[in-house]
XYZ file of C-alpha atoms in Angstrom:
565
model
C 89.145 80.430 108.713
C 89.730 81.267 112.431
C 91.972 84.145 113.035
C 92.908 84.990 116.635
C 94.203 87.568 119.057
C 96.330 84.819 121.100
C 98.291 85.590 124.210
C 101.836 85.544 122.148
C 103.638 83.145 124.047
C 106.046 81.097 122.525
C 106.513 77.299 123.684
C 109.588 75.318 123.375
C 108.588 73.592 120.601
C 108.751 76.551 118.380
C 112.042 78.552 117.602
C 112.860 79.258 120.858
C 112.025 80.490 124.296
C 111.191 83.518 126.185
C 110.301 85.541 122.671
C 106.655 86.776 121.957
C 104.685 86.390 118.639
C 103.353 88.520 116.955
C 102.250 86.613 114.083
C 101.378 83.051 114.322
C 100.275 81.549 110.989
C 99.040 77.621 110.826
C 97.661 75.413 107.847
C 96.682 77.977 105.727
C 94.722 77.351 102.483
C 93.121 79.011 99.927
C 92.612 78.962 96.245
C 90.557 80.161 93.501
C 90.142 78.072 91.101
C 88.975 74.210 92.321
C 92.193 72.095 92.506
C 94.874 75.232 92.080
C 95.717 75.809 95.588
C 97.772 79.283 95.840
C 98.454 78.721 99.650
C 97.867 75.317 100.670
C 98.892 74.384 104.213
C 101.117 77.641 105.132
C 102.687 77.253 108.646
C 105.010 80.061 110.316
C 105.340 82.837 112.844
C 107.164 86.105 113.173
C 108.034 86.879 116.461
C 107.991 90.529 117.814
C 110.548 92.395 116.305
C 111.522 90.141 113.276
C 112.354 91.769 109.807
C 111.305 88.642 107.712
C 111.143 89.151 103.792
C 108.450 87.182 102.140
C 109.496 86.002 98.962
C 108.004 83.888 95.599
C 107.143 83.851 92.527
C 104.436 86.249 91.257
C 101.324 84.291 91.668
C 102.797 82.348 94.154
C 100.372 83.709 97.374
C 102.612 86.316 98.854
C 99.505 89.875 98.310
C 96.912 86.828 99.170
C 98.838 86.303 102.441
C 98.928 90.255 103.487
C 94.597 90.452 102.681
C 94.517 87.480 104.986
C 96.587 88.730 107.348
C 94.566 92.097 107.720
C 91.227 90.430 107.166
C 90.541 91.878 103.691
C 90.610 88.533 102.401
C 89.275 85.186 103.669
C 91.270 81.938 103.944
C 89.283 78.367 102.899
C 90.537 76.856 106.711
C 93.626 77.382 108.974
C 94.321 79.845 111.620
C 95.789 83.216 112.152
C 96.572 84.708 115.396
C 98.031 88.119 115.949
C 99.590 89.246 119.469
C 96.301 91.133 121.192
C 96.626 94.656 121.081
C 98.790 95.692 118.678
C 98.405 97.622 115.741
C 99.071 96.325 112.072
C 99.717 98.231 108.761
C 99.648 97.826 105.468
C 100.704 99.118 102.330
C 99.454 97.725 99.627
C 96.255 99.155 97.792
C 95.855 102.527 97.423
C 92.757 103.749 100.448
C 89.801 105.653 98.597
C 89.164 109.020 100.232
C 86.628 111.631 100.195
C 86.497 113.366 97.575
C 88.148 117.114 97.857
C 90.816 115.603 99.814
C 94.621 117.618 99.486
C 97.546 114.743 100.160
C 97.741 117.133 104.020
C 94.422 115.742 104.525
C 95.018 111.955 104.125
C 98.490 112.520 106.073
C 96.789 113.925 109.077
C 94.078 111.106 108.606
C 97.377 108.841 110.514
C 96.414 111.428 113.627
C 92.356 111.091 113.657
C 93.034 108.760 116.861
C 95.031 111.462 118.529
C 92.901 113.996 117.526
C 89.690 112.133 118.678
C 91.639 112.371 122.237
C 92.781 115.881 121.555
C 89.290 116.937 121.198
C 87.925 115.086 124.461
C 90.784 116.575 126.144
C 89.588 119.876 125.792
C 85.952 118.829 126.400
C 86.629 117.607 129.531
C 89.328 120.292 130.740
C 86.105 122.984 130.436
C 84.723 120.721 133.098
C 87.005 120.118 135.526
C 86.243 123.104 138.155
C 83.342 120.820 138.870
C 85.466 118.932 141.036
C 84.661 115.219 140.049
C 86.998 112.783 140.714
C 86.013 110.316 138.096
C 86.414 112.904 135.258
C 90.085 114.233 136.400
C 90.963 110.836 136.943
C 90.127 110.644 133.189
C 91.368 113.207 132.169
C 94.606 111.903 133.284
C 94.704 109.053 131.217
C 93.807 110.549 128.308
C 96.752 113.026 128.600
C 99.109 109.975 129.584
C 97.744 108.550 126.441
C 97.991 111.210 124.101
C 101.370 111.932 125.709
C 102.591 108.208 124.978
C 100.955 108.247 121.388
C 103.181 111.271 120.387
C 99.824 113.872 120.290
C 102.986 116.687 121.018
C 104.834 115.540 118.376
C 102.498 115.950 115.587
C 103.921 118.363 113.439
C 107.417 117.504 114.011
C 106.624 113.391 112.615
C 105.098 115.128 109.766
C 107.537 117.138 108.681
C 110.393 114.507 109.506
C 108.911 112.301 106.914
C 107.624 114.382 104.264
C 111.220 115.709 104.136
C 112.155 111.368 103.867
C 110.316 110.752 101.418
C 110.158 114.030 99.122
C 106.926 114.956 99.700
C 107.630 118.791 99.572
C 105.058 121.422 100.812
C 103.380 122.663 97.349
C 103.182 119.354 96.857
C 101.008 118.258 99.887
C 98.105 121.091 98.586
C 96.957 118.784 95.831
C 93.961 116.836 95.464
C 95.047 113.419 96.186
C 92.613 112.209 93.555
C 94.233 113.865 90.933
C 97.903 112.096 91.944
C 99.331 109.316 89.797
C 99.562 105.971 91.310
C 103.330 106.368 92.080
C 102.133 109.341 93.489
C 99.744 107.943 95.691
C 101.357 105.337 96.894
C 104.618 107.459 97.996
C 101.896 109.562 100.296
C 99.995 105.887 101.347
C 102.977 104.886 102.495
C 104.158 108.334 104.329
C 100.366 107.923 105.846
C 100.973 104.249 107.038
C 104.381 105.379 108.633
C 102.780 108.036 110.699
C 99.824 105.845 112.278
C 103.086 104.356 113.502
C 101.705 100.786 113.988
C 103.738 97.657 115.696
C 103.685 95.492 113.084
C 104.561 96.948 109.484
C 103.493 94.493 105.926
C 105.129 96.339 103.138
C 104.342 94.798 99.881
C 106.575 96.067 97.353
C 107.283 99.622 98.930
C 110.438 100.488 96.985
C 108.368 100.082 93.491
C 107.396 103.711 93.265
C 110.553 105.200 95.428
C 113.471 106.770 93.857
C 116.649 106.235 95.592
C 116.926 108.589 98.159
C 113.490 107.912 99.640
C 114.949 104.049 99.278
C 117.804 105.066 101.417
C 115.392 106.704 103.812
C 113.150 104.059 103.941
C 115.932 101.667 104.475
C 117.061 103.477 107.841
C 113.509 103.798 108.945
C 113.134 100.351 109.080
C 116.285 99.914 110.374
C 115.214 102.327 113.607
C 111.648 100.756 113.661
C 110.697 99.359 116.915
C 107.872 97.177 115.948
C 107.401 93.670 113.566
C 108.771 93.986 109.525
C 106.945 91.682 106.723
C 107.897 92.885 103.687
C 107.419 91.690 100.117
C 110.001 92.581 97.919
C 111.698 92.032 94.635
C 114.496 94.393 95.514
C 117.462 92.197 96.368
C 119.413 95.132 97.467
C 116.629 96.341 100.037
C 116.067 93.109 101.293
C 119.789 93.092 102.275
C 119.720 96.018 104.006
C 116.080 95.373 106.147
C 115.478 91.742 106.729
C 117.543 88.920 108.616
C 115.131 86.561 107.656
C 113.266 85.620 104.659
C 110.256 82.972 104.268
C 109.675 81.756 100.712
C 106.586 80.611 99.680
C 106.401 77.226 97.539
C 103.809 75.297 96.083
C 101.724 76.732 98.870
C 104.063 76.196 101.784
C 106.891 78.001 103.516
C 110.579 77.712 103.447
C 112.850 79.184 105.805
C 115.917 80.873 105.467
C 117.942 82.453 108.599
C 119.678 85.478 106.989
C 119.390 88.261 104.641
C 118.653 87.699 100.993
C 122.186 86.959 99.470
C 122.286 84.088 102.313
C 118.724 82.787 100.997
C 120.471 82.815 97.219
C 123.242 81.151 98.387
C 121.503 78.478 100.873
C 118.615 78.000 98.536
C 121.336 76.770 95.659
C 122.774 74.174 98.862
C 119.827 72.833 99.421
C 118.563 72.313 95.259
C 122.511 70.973 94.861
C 121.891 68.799 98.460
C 118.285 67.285 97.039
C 119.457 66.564 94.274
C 122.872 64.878 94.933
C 120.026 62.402 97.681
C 117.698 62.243 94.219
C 120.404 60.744 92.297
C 121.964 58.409 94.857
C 118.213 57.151 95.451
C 117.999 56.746 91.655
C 121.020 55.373 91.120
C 120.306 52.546 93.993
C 116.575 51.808 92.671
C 118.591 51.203 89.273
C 120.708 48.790 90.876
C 117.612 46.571 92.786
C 115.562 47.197 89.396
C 118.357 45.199 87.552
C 118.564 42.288 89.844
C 114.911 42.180 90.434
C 115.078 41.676 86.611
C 117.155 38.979 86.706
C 115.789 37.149 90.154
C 112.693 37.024 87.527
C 114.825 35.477 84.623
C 116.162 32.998 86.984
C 112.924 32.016 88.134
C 111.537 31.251 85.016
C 114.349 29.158 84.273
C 113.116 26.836 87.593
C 114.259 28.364 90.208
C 111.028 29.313 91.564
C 112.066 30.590 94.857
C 113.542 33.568 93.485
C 110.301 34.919 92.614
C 109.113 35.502 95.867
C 112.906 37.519 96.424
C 112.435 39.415 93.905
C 108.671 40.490 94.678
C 110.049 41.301 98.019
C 112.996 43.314 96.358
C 110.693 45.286 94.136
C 108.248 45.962 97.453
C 111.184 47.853 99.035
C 112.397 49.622 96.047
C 108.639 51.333 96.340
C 109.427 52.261 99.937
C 112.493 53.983 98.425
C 111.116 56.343 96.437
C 110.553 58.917 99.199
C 113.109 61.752 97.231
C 111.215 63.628 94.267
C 113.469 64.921 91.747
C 113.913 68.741 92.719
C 113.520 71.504 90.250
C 114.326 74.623 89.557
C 111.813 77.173 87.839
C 113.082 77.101 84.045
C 114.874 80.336 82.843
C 114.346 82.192 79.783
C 117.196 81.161 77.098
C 117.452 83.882 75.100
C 120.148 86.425 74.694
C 119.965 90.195 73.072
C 122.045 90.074 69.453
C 124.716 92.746 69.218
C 125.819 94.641 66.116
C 129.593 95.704 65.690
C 130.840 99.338 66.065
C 132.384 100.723 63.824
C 134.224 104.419 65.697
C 135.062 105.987 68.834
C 131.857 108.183 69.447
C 128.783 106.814 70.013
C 126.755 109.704 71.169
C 126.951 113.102 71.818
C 124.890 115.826 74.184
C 125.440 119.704 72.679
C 123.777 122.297 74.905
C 120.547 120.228 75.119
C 118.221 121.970 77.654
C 114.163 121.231 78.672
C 111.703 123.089 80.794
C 108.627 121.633 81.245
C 105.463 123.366 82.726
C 106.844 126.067 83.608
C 109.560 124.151 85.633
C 113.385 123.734 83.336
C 114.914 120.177 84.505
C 117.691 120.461 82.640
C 120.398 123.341 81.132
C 122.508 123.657 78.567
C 124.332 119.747 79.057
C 127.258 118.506 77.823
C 128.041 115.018 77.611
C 130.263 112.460 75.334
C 129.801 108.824 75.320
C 132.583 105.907 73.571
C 132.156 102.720 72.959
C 132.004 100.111 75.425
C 130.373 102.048 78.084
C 127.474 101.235 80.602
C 125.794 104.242 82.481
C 123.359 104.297 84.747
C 121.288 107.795 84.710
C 120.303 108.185 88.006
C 118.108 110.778 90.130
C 114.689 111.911 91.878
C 111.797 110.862 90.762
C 110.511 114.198 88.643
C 113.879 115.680 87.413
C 113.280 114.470 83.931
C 115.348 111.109 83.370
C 112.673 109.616 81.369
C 112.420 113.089 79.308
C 116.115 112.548 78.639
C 115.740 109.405 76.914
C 112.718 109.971 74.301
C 114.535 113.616 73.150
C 117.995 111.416 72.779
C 115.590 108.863 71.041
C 113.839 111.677 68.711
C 110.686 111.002 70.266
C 110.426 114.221 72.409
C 111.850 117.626 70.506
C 114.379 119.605 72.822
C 114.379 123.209 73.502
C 118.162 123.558 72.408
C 120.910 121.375 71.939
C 121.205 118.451 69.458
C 121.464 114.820 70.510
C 123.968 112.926 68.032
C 124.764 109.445 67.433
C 127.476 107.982 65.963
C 126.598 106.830 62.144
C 126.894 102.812 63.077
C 125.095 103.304 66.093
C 121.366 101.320 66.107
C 119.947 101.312 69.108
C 116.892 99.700 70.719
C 114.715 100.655 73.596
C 112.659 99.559 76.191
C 110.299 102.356 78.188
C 109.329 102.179 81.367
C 105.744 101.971 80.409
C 104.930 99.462 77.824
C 102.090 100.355 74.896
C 101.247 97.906 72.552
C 99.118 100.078 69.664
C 96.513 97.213 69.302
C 96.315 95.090 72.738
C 93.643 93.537 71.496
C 95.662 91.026 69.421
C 96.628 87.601 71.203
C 100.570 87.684 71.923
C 101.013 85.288 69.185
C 99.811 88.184 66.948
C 101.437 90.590 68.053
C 105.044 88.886 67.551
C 103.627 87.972 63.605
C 102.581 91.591 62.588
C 105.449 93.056 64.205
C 107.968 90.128 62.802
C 106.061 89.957 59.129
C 108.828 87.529 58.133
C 108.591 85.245 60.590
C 106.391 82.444 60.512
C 103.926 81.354 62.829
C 106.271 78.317 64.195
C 109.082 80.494 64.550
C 107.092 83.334 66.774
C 105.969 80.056 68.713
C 109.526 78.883 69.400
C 110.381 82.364 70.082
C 107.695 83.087 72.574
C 108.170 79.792 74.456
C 112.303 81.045 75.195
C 110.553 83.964 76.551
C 108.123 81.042 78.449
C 105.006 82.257 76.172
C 104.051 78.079 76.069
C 101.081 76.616 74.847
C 97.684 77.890 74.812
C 99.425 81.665 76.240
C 100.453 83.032 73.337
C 96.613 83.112 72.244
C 95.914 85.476 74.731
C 94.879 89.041 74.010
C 98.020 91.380 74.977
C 95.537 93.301 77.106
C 95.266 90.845 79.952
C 99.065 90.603 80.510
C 100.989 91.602 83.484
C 103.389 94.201 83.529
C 105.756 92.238 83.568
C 104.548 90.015 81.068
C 104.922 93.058 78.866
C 107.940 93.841 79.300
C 108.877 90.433 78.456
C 106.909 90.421 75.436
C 108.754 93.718 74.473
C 112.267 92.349 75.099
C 111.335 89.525 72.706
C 111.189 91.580 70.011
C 113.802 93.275 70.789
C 116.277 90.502 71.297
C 116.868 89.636 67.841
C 117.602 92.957 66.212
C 121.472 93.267 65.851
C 122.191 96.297 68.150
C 124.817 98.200 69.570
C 123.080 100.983 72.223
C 120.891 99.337 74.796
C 118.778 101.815 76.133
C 116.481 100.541 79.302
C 113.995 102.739 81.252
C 113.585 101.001 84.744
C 113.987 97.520 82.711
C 113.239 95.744 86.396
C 110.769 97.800 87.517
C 107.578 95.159 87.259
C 109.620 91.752 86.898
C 110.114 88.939 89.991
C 113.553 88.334 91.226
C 113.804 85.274 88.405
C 112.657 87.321 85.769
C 115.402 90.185 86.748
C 117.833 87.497 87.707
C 117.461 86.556 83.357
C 117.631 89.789 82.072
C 120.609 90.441 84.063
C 122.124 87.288 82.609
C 121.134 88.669 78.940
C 122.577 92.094 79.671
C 125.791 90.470 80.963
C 126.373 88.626 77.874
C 125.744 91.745 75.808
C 128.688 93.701 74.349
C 127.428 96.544 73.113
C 127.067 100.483 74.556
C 124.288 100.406 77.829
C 122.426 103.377 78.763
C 120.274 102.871 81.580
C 117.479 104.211 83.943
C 116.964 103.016 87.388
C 116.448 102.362 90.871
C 117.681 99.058 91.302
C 120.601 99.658 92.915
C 121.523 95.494 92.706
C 121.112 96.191 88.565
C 123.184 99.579 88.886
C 126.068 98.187 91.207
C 126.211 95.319 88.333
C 126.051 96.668 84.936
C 127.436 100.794 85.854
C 130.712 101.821 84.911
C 130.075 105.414 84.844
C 127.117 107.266 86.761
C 125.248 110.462 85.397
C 123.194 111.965 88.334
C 120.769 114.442 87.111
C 120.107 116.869 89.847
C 119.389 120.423 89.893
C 118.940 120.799 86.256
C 122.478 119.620 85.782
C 124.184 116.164 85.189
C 126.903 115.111 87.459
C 129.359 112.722 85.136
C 131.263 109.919 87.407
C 133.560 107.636 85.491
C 133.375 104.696 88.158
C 131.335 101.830 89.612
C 128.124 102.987 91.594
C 129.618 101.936 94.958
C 132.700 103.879 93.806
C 130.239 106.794 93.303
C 128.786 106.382 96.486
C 132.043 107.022 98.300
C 132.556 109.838 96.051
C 129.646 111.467 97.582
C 130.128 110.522 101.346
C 133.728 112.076 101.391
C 132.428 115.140 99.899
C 129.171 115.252 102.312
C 131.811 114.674 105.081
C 134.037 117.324 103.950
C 131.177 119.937 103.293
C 130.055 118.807 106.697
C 133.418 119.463 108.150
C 134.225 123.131 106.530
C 130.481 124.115 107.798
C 131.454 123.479 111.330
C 134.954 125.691 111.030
């Protein structure tokens, strides 16, 4: 593959004139396995500036893409050319450092170029009594340089986005080694922000982000000078950072001018357009097929001339078939079985309270749920959501307080982290020794509305995706008659069609929901009452999230207002 550092320019063939590119992306290909292309012929450019969402289905070449993009990863043929002389990021695999290394030291690795100046910038200020031309004449660059890269504002871009992103000072002391991944990629992406590079590829940087960093983020980007490619399943972000999305198909791109709720509403035009064209093609070849047909009976009844007419018919009904049915990716038909309540209470919080190392997250809490309620538990990362759910669940004891449900209350729960006690069992397995009453046709047909087809469900649960999991998990879950829902970050690890289906299932179910999450698309749809655990307390909203949210901007405004009397 040849990848370039081109001159930029755009020509009027292109999308329009007088813009620069800063990506430039032509016939890519690549795949794998022989005859399984994942990008096969990719064509597009991102002009400078751009905030263009790349979107697909997992598997579908989007990661691949980024690696080629930053040369980590080679393409089979096709071109890439990137405007000369700028700078790109990504954040996508977690760097390894040396070892020793506190999360300051990788942040200030973002400086080593300014540093590396800084350092010849004193070496060459000890020399200039000598007089030499050449050197101060250097030594001005270098400080115009430094000056321009932000060398004097060090400090003040650290802090400024360690505050952003919640990175607090005790924090940046440990050994980055010893983080968690969510941890490390919060501080990998902190560290990409500071090299502060032109063009930006963010591959799914709201994953490990609780909301307020989200928010952050989302007004970074928004203030960002430079180029934007970010992959994304979070419908909500997308909104709020792109104004253009590319979708990647069978190996080739789609464009969509707008933000993502204009791609979900185009991209159902265009499957409605191609197919209304499919059918009226279908409909004609009927027609010609039918008196083809009979030219033929005819013909063998002695008119021979109508042979040759309807040869000639049958010739142009081939040159008509140019329209191939268009399809939509299948979705999962299966729906979560509720159980009726019986009663007005369905849980109850009595002075529960939890410290953990050293640290309480929560005192002495309150709280009274009925039925027919939906709440989304919302917070930090850290405060102890998670911890919330497995005491309520009896599978974490409480330091005081009681947790009671209401006696026809049966709930079901799916964790943020999904453990399977013997992954070594094919899926198919798993469903039978978990189900023991099911037989092995039924856990097939099961599986398969869960799009476990074919020779999948014989693989070992060890191999599967996280979001394959969680799929897995729900399927089990679907079919137990229910009435409290309880979901840890239940989109956390799925593609937009896999959230887009377990949306749909929630929807349709009527009992109690208790929720965890960041997805503020799958909070502003399902909440009708907000806890926010903050401070070791829970703040109870009765209301809708975006009812919440103005909640919380009147009284920022009118704290802000009675500080400034």
């Amino acid at each position: 593959m040849e990848k370039t550092w081109g001159m930029g320019l755009i020509g009027p063939e292109n999308r329009g004139t007088g813009f620069m590119i800063d990506i430039a992306v032509r016939d890519l290909k690549k795949e794998y396995e022989v005859g399984q292309p994942v990008l096969d012929g990719l064509t597009f450019q991102v002009d400078t500036g751009e905030r263009v969402g790349i979107l697909g289905r997992n598997g579908a070449g989007k990661t691949t893409l980024f690696r080629i993009l930053t040369g980590q990863e080679e393409a089979d043929s096709g071109e890439v050319i990137l405007s000369p002389g700028k700078r790109l990021g990504l954040i996508s695999q977690i760097p390894v450092y040396p070892a020793g290394y506190t999360v300051e030291d990788v942040l200030r690795t973002a400086f080593d170029d300014l540093k590396a100046m800084e350092a010849e910038l004193h070496q060459i200020s000890d020399q200039l009594g000598s007089g030499d031309k050449d050197l101060l004449a250097r030594y001005d660059r270098l400080q115009a340089a430094y000056e321009a890269g932000g060398g004097y504002e060090i400090e003040t871009r650290l802090e400024k986005i360690c505050a952003g992103l919640g990175i607090e000072r005790a924090f940046r002391d440990k050994n980055f080694a010893d983080l968690s991944g969510e941890e490390k990629t919060r501080i990998t992406l902190a560290r990409l922000i500071l090299v502060d590079t032109e063009i930006l590829l963010l591959d799914e940087p709201t994953n490990h982000l609780d909301l307020n960093a989200t928010v952050w983020l989302e007004d970074y980007i928004s203030h960002y000078k430079g180029t934007v490619l970010v992959i994304s399943h979070d419908r909500y972000f997308l909104d709020q950072v792109v104004d253009r999305i590319i979708e990647i198909q069978e190996g080739r791109a789609e464009f969509y001018q707008g933000s993502y709720s204009f791609y979900a509403v185009e991209k159902e035009r265009r499957y409605q357009e191609r197919l209304k064209q499919y059918l009226k093609e279908q409909a004609k070849i009927q027609q010609l097929e039918k008196a083809a047909e009979q030219m033929h009976l005819w013909a063998f009844m002695g008119n021979d001339a109508l042979h040759k007419r309807a040869f000639s018919m049958e010739k142009r009904i081939q040159r008509m078939r140019t329209t191939e049915k268009p399809t939509k990716a299948k979705k999962m038909d299966a729906r979560f079985a509720s159980r009726q309540f019986k009663g007005d209470e369905v849980l109850q919080v009595k002075g529960v309270s939890k410290a953990f190392d050293g640290r309480t997250l929560f005192s002495d809490i309150y709280l009274r749920v009925e039925d027919g309620e939906r709440i989304a538990l919302i917070g930090e990362n850290g405060t102890g959501k998670t911890t919330l759910l497995n005491m309520l669940l009896g599978l974490e004891p409480t330091d005081s307080g009681i947790f009671k449900l209401g006696p026809s209350v049966k709930a079901a729960y799916l964790p943020q982290i999904i453990h399977f006690n013997h992954p070594e069992r094919s899926i198919l397995d798993t469903m039978l020794y978990e189900k023991k009453d099911m037989t092995a046709q039924s856990a097939r047909n099961r599986l398969a509305a869960y799009q476990f087809q074919g020779e999948d469900v014989f693989k070992p649960v060890s191999v599967l995706s996280g979001g394959e999991l969680s799929r897995l998990r729900l399927c089990m879950l679907m079919d137990e008659e229910i009435n409290l829902l309880i979901l840890d970050e239940p989109t956390n690890h799925l593609d937009i069609a896999a959230r887009e289906w377990i949306e749909e299932a929630v929807e349709e179910y009527e009992g109690n929901l208790l929720f965890v999450s960041h997805d503020r698309y799958f909070i502003d749809r399902f909440a009708s009452r907000i806890w926010l655990l903050e401070n070791g307390q829970i703040t109870d909203f009765r209301g809708t999230y975006q009812e919440f949210q103005a909640a919380r901007a009147r009284g920022a405004a009118g704290q802000a207002a009675s500080d400034t009397v």
